mmCIF file of C-alpha atoms in Angstrom:
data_model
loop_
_atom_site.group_PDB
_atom_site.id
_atom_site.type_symbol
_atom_site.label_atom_id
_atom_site.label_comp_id
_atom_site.label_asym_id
_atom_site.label_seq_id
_atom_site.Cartn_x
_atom_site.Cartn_y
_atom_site.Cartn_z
ATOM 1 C CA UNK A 246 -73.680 -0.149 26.610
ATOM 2 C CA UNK A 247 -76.296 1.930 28.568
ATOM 3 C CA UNK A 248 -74.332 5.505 29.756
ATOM 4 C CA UNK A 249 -75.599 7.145 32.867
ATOM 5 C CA UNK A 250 -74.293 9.918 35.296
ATOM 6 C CA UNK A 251 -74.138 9.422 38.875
ATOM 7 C CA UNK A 252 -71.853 8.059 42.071
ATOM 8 C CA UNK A 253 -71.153 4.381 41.066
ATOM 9 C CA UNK A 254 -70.393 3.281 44.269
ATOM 10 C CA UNK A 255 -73.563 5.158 45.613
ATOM 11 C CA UNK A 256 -75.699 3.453 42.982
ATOM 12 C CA UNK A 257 -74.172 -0.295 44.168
ATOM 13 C CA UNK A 258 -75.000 0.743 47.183
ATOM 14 C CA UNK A 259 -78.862 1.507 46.434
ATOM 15 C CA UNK A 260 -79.280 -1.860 44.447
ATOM 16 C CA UNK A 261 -78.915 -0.907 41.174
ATOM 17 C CA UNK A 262 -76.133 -3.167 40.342
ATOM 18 C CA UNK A 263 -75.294 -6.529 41.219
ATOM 19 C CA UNK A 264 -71.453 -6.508 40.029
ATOM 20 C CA UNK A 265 -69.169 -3.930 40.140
ATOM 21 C CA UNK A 266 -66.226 -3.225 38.004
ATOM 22 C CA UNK A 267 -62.897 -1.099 38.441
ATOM 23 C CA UNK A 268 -59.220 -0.957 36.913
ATOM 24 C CA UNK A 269 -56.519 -1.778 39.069
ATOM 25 C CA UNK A 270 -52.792 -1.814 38.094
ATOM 26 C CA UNK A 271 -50.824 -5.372 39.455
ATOM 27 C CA UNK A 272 -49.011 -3.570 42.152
ATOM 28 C CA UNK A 273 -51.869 -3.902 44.975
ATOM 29 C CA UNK A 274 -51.815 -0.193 45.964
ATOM 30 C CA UNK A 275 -55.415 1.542 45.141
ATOM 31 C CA UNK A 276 -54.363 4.486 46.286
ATOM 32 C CA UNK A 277 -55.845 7.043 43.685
ATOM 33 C CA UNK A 278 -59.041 7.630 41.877
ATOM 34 C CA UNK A 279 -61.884 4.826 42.035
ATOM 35 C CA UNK A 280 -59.821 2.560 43.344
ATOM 36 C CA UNK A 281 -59.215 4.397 46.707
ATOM 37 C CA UNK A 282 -63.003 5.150 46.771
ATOM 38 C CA UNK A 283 -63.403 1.345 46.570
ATOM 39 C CA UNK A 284 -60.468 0.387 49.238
ATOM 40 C CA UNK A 285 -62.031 3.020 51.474
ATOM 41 C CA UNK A 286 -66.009 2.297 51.296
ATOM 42 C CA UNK A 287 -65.306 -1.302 50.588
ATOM 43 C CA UNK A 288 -62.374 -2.551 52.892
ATOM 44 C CA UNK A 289 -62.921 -6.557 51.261
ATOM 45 C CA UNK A 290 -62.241 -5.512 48.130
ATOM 46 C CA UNK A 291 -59.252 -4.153 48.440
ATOM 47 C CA UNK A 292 -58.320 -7.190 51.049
ATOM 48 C CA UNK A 293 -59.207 -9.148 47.937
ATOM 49 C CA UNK A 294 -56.768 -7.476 46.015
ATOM 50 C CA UNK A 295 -53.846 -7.509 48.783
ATOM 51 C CA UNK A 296 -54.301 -11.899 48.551
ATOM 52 C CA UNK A 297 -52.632 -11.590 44.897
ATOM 53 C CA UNK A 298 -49.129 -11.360 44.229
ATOM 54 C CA UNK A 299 -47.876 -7.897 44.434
ATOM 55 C CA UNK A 300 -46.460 -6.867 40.565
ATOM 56 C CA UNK A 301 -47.042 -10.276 39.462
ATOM 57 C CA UNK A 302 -47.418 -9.746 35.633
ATOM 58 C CA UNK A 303 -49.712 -12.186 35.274
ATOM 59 C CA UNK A 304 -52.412 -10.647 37.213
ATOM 60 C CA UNK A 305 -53.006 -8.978 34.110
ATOM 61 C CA UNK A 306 -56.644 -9.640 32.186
ATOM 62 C CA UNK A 307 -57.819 -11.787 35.442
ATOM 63 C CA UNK A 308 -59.457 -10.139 38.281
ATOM 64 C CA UNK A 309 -60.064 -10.462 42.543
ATOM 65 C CA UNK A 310 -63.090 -9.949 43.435
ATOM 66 C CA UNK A 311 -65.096 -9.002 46.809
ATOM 67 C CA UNK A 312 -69.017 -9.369 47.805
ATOM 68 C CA UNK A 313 -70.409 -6.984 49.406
ATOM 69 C CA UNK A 314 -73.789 -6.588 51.506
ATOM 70 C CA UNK A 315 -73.939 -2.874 52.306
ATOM 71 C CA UNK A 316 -77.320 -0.530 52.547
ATOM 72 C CA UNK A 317 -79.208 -4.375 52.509
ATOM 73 C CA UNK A 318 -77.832 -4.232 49.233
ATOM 74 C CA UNK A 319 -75.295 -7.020 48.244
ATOM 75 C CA UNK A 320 -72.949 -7.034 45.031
ATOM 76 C CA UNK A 321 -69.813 -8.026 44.327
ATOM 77 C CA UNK A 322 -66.633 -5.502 43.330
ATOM 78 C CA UNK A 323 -64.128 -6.612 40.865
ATOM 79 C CA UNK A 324 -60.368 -5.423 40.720
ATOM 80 C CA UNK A 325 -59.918 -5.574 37.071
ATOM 81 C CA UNK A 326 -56.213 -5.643 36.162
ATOM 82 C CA UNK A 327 -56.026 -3.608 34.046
ATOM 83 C CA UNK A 328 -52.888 -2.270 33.854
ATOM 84 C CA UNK A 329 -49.528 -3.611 35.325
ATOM 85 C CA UNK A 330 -48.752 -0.094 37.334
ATOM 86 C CA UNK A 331 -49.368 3.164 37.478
ATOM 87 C CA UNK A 332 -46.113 5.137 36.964
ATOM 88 C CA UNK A 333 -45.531 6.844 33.963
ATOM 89 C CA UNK A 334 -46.980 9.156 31.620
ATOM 90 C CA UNK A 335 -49.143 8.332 28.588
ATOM 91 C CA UNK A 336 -51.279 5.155 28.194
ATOM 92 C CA UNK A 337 -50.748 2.982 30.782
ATOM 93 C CA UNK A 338 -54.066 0.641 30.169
ATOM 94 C CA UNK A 339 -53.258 -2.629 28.974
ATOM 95 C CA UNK A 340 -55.881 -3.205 26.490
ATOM 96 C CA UNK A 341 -55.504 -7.021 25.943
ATOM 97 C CA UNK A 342 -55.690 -7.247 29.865
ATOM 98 C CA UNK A 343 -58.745 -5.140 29.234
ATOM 99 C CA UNK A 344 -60.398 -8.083 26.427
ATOM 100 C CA UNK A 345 -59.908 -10.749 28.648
ATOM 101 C CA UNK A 346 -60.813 -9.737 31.925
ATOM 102 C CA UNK A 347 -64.239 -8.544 30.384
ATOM 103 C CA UNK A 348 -64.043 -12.066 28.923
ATOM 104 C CA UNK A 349 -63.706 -13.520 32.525
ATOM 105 C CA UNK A 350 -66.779 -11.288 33.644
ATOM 106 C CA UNK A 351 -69.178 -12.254 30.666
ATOM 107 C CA UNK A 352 -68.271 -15.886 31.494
ATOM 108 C CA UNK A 353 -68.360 -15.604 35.325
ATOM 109 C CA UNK A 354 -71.436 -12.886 35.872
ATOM 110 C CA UNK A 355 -73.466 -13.407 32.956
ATOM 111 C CA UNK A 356 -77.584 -12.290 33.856
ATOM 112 C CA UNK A 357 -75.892 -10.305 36.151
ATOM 113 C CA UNK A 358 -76.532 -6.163 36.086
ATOM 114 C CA UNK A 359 -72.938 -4.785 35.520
ATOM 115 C CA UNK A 360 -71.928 -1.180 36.491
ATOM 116 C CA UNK A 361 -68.321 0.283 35.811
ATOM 117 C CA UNK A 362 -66.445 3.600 35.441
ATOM 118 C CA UNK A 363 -64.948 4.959 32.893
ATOM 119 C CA UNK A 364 -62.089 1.809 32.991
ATOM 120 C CA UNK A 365 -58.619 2.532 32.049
ATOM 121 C CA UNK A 366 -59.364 6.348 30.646
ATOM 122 C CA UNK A 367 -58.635 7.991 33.828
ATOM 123 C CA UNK A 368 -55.952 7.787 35.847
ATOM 124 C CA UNK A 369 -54.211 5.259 33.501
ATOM 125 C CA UNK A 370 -55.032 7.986 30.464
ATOM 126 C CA UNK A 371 -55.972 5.033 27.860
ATOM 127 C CA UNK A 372 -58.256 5.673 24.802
ATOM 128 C CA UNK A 373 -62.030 5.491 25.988
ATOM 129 C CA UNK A 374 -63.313 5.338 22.142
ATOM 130 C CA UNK A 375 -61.364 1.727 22.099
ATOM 131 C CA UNK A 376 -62.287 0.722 25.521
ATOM 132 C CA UNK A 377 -65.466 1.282 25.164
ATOM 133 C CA UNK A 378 -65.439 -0.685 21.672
ATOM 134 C CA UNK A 379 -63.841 -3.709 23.758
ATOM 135 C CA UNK A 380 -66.214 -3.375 26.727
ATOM 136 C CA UNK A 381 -69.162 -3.437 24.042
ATOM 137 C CA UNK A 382 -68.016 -6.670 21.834
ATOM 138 C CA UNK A 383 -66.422 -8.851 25.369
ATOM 139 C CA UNK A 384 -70.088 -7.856 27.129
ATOM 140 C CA UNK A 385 -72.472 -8.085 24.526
ATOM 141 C CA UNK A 386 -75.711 -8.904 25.166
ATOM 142 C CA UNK A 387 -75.202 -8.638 28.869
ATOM 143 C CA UNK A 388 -77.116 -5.580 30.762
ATOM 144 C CA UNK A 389 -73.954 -3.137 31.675
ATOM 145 C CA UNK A 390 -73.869 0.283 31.986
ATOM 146 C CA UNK A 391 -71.448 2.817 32.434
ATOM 147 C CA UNK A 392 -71.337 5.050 35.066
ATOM 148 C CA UNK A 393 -69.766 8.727 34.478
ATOM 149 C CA UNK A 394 -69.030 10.137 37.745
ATOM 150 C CA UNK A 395 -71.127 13.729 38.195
ATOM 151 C CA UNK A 396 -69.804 14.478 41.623
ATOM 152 C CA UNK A 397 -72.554 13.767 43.539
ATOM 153 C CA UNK A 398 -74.016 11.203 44.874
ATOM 154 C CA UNK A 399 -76.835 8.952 43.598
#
């Protein structure tokens, strides 16, 4: 896993990245964090995400997905369920969702250059140490990167 600090959205935009991944709980909302960031720059991703099945549980560990030509860039955001909502304190990431929709992206995007925040340690306050061990085994030997957000743009 390469780290790097920057605006992931920003980068996508400039061509660095041909997929993009971010968590999303099952309850089609995106209304915090990344995820608004995402409905708001990219309206088709989040129309992507309204085509599922509001709090079907079964969303979890599969993804929608969105492609994007923007800046004569094009890439393709993925909602990553993640997590089945966003209520609650604690841990709220699901982490076998987490192993199988990286599982899904390996299969479906492999050769591809993968950018992605810091997934299910924000908002839904999981454990980035074993994230970030999933991420690493599910996309090994793929080119992904994480993108820590620096508050400014790329």
């Amino acid at each position: 896993m390469k780290t790097i600090e920057g605006d992931l959205l920003a980068l996508a935009q400039a061509g660095h990245f041909d997929v993009i991944i971010h968590g999303c709980n099952c309850q089609c909302r995106m209304g915090r964090g990344i995820a608004l960031s995402i409905k708001n720059t990219f309206p088709d991703a989040y129309k992507a995400d309204l085509k599922t099945k509001k709090g079907a549980q079964e969303k979890l560990g599969t993804y929608s997905y969105a492609e994007i030509t923007s800046n004569d860039a094009s890439f393709t955001v993925v909602n990553a369920y993640t997590q089945f909502h966003w209520r609650g304190e604690g841990d709220l990431a699901d982490y076998e969702a987490i192993r199988s929709v990286m599982r899904k992206i390996k299969t479906d995007f492999s050769g591809k250059r993968i950018g992605y925040p810091l997934i299910g340690a924000g908002l839904a306050g999981g454990n980035w140490e074993r994230i970030a061990a999933i991420i690493g085994e599910e996309l090994q030997g793929e080119d992904h990167t994480l993108v820590k957000w620096n508050g400014a743009s790329a």
